[in-house]
Each structure stands twice: as structure tokens, then as C-alpha cells.
Coordinates of C-alpha atoms and ligand atoms in Angstrom, one line a residue:
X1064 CA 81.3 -19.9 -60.5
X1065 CA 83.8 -17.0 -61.4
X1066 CA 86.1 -18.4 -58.5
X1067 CA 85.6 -21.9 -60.1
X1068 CA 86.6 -20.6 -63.2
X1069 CA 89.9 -18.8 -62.1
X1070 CA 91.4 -21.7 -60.4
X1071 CA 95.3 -22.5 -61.7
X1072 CA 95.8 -25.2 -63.8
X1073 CA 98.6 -27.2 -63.5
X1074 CA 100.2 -28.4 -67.1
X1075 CA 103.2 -30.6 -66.8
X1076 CA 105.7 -30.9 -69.3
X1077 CA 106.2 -34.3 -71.0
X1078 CA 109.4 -33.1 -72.3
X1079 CA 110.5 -34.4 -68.9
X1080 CA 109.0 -37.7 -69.2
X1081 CA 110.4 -41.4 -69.7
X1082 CA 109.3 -41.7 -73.2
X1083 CA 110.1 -45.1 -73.3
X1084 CA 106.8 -45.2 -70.7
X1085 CA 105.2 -42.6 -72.3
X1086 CA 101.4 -43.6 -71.9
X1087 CA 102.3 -45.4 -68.4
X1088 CA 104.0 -41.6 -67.6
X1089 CA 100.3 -39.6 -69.4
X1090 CA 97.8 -41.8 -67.4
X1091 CA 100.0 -41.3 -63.7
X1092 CA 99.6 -37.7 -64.5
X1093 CA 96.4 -37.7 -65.3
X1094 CA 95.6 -39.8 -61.4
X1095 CA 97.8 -37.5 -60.0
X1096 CA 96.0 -34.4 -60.9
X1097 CA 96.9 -33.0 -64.1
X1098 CA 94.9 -30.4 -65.4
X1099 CA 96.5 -30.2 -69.3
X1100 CA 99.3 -31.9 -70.7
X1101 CA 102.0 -29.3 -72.4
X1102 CA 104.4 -30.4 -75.2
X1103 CA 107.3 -28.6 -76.1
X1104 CA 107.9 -29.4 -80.1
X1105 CA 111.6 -28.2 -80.5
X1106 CA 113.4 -28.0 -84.7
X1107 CA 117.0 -27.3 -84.0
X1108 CA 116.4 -24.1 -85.5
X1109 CA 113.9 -21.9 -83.6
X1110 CA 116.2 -23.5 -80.9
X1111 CA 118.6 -25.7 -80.6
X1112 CA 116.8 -28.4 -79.1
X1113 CA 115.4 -31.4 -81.4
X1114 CA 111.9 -33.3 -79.4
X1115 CA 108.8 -34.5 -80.9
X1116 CA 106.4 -34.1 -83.5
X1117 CA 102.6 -34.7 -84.5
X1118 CA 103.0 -38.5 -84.2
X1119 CA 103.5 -38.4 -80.3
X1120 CA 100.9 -36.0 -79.8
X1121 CA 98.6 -38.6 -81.6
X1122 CA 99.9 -41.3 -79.6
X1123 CA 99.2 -39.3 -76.6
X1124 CA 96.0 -38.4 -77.8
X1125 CA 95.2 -42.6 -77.7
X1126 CA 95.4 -42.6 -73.7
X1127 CA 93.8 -39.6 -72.4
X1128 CA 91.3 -36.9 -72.4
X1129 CA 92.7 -34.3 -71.0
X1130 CA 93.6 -31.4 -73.1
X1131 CA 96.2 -31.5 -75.5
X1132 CA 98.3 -28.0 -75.0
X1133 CA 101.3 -27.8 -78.0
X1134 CA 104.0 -25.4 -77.6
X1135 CA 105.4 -25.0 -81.1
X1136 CA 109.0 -23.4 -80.7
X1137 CA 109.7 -24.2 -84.6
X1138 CA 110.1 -21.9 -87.6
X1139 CA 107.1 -21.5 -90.1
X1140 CA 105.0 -23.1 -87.4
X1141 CA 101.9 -22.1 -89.9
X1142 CA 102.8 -25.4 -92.6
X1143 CA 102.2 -27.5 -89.5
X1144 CA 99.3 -26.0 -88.0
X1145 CA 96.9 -28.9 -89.5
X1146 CA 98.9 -31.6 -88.9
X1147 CA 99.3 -31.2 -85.0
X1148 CA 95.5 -30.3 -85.1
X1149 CA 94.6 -33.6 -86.8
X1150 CA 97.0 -35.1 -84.5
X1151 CA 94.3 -34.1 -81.4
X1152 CA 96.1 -30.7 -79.9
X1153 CA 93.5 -28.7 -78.3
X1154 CA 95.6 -25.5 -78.0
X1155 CA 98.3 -24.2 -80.5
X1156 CA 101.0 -21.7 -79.5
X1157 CA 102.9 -20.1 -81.4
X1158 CA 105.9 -18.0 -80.9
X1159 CA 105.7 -14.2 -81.7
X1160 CA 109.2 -14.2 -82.5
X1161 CA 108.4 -17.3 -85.2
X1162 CA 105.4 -15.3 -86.7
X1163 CA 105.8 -12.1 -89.5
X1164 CA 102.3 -12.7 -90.1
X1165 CA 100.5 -13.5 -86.4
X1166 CA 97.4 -12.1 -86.8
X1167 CA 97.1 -14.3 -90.2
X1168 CA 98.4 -17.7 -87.9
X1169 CA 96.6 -17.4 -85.2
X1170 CA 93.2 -17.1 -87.0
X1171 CA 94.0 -20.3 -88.6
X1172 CA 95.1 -22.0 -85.9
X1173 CA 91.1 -21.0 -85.0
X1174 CA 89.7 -21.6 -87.9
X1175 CA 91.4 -25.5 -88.0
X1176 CA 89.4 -26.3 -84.7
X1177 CA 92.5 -24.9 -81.8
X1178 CA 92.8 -22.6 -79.4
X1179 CA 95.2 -20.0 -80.2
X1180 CA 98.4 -19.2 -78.1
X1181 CA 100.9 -17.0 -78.4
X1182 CA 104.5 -16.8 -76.9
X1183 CA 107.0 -14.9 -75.9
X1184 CA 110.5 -15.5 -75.1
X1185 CA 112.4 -13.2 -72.2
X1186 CA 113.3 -10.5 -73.7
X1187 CA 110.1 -9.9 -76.5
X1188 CA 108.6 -7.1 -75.3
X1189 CA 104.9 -8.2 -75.4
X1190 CA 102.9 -5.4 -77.2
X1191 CA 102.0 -7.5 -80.2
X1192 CA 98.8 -8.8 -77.6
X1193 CA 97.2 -4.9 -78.3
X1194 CA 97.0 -5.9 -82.2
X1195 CA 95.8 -9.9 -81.9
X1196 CA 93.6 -9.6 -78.6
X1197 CA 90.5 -10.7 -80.9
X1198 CA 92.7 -13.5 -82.4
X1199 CA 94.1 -15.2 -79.3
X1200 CA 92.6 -17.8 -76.5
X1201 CA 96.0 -17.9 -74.5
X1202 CA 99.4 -15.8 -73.9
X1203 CA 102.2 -17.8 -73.2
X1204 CA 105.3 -16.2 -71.2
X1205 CA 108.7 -17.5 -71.2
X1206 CA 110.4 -17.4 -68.1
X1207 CA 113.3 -19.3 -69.5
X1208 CA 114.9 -18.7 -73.0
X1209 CA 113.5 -22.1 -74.4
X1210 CA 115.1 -24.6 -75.6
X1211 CA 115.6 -27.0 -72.6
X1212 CA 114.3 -27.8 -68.9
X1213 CA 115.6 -27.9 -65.7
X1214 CA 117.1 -24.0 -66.3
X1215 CA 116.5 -21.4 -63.8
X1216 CA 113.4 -18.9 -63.5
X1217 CA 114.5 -15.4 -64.8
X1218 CA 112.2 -13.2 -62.4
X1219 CA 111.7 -10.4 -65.2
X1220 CA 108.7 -13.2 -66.7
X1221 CA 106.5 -11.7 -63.3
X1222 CA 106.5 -7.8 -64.7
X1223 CA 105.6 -9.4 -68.1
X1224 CA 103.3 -11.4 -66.9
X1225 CA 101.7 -8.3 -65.2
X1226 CA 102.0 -6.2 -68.6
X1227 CA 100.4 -9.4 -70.6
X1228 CA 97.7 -9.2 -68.0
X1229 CA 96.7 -5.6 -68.4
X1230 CA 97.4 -5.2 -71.9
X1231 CA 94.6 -8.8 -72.0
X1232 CA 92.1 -6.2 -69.6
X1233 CA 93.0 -3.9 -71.9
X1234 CA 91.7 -5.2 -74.7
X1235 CA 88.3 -6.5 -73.5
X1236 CA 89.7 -9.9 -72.9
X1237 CA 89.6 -10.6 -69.1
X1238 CA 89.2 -14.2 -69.8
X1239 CA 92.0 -15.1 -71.8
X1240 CA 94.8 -17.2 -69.2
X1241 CA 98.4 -16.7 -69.1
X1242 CA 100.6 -19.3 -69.5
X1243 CA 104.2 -19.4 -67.8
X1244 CA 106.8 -22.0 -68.8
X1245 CA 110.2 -22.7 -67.9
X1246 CA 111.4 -23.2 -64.1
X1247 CA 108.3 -22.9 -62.5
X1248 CA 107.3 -24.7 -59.5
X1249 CA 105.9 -24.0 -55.5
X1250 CA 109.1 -21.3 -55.0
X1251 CA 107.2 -18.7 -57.6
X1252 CA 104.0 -20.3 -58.9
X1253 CA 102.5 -17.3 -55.3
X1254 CA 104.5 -14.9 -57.0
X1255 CA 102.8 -15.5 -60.5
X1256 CA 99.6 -16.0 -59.5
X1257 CA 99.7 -13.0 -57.8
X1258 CA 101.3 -11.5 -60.9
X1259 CA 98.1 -12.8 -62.9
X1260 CA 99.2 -16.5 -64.7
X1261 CA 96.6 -18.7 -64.3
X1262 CA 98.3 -21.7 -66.6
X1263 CA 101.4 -23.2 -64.5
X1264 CA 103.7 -25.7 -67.1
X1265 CA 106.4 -27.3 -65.1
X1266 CA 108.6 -30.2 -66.0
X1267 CA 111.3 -30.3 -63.0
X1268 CA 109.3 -29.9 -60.0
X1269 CA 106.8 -32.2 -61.2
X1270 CA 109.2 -35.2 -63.0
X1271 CA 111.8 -34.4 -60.1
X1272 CA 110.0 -34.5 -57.5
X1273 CA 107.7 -37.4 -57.5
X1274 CA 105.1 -39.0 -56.2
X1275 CA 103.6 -36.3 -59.2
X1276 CA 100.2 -36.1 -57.3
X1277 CA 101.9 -34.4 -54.3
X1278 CA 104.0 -31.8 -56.7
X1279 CA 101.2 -31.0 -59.1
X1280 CA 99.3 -30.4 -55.6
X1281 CA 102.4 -28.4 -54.3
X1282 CA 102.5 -26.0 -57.4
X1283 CA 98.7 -25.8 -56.9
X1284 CA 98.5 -24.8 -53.2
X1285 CA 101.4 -22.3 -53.9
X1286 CA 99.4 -20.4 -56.6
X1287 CA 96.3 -20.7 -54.7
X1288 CA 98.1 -18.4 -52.0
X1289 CA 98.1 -21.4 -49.4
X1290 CA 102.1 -22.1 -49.3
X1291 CA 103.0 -23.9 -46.1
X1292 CA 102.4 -27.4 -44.7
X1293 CA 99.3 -29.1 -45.7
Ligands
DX5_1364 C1 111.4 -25.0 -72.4 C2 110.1 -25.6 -72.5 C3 109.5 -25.9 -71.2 C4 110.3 -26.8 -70.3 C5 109.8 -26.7 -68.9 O1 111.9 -24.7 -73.7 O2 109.2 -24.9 -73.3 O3 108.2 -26.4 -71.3 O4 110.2 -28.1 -70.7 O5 110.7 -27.4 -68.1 P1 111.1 -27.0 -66.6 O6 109.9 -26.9 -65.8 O7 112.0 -28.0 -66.2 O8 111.8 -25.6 -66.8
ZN1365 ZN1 106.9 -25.3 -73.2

């Protein structure tokens, strides 16, 4: 059962999709595998990047059952916490960088029905997990400065991801999953399973690299340790 419950799941980025298909896109990962859907809501402010909002993650909500995982990478994520809730977002992640008051946002993100995430970008050193272990359901680590897909891994995400992972243990929370997002595919997803991320987003190596059953399967195999052929 405990091996059951470690398995990788594989969370593909929509940001990659044909949103003019959008539900044709969610139900062909859902057949092909997917284990969570990840949305990367962007504000031209937190970064530069402009995407979606509560609307899409409604509409997507329509067409599938799978969970609903919401990366917020927007300023004063908190006056929007409800509205991607009622929208049908099962997780909520917020950026640590976004957040003067963290412990605050990520109890409401709780309290409005969530899971809690928190993120950090590169270079946030990832201490603040010490303070909100008791408050959080998910750590999200940046292996790319966000903003954008289709950029390149920056290998200092596997030491955090290491640090996230003890500081988790640490805390009494061996059960909360680590998320990594942003160039991750079958060349790392060994490395960071190894490293201890249990949550795989990818938008490239699935949406470039179709049939998406075979790469959500790639990234899968690689993180289960059983790279090669087959
Ligand atoms: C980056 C986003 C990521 C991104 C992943 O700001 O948070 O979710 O879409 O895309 P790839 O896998 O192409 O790096
Ligand atoms: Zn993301």
C-alpha cells in the first residue's frame, strides 16, 4: 500500500495546449494517462507572462475528474483564492515569494476546501517550509524561473528538492509530495525522483512529443528508476 501510495504522478501543463481544443486536448490526457492536470495562471506582474484565469479552470472542470492542480504565479494571490476554488481547483499553490503573510494564505486556501501548495522560484532559498509544515499539502520547486515553457532545467532544483524533502521529514510531514515544474521530462524526472519529487508537471515533453500516452509513460518509467527501452 505505502509503495502504491509513493508512485509519481505525472501532471501535464495545459499551458502547452491548443486552447482552441481545449476539452478535446483535457480528455486525450486524461486516456493517455494523466494523473493531475497543472495550470499555470500568469498576471504580467508576478511575471511577465499573461494566461488564464478562473473561467478556464471552470471550463476544464466541465470535462474531467481528474484533479484540478492551480499554479498561481500572480501578486495578492489571497483576493483570488475563492474564486479559483469555486471554479473546481483541487490544489492551490502559491508562491512564497508572492506571500508576506503565508502562513495566513495557506490556511485559507484550506479552510476554502484546497489543498495548499507552496512555491519556490530558483533561487528562494526554501526555509519558509520549517515555519508552515502544519499549513501545507504540497511544495512546489521551480526548476525554471517561471514565466514561460519550453526553457531549460536549471539542475540547482535537485539539491532543493533534497533540502524541501528533509526540511518536510523534518517537520513530521513525510507525506506531503514535492512538486517540480519547468523543463522536466524522462532526461531528469530519475534524477528527481531519486532527489525525492514525487509530482512531475511537464508541458514540452508531453505536448512535444506526442502520442501524449507514450510521453506521460516515458516521464513515468524514468521516475520509476526503469529508464531504457520498454
Ligand atoms: C512555467 C510554468 C510551467 C511550464 C512548464 O512558468 O509554471 O508549468 O508551463 O512547461 P515546460 O515543461 O515546457 O517547462
Ligand atoms: Zn506551473
Amino acid at each position: 500500500y505505502a509503495q502504491i501510495a509513493m508512485q509519481p504522478l505525472v501532471a501535464p501543463s495545459l499551458l502547452s495546449a491548443d486552447f482552441g481544443r481545449l476539452a478535446d486536448e483535457i480528455r486525450a490526457l486524461e486516456s493517455a494517462g494523466a494523473d493531475w492536470l497543472h495550470f499555470d495562471v500568469m498576471d504580467g506582474r508576478f511575471v511577465p507572462n499573461l494566461t488564464v484565469g478562473p473561467l478556464l479552470v471552470a471550463a476544464a472542470r466541465r470535462v474531467t475528474e481528474l484533479p484540478l492542480d492551480v499554479h498561481l504565479m500572480i501578486v495578492e494571490p489571497e483576493r483570488l483564492l475563492a474564486d479559483f476554488v469555486a471554479a473546481g481547483a483541487s490544489s492551490l499553490t502559491v508562491h512564497a515569494e508572492a506571500c508576506p503573510h503565508l502562513q495566513r494564505t495557506l490556511a485559507e486556501i484550506r479552510r476554502l476546501g484546497a489543498r495548499a501548495g507552496l512555491a519556490f522560484n530558483p533561487a528562494t532559498p526554501p526555509l519558509p517550509v520549517s515555519y508552515v509544515a502544519d499549513d501545507l499539502d504540497l511544495v512546489l520547486c521551480m526548476s525554471v524561473n517561471p514565466g514561460f515553457g519550453g526553457q531549460t532545467f536549471l539542475p540547482g532544483a535537485l539539491a532543493k528538492v533534497r533540502q524541501v524533502r528533509q526540511l518536510l521529514d523534518d517537520a513530521g510531514r513525510p507525506q506531503v509530495p514535492i512538486e517540480v515544474d519547468g523543463g522536466v521530462g524522462p532526461a531528469n524526472a530519475d534524477a528527481l525522483a531519486s532527489a525525492g519529487c514525487r509530482v512531475f508537471v511537464a508541458g514540452t515533453a508531453v505536448f512535444g512529443s506526442p502520442p501524449y500516452a507514450a510521453a506521460i509513460a516515458a516521464i513515468r518509467r524514468a521516475a520509476e528508476g526503469a529508464s531504457g527501452p520498454g
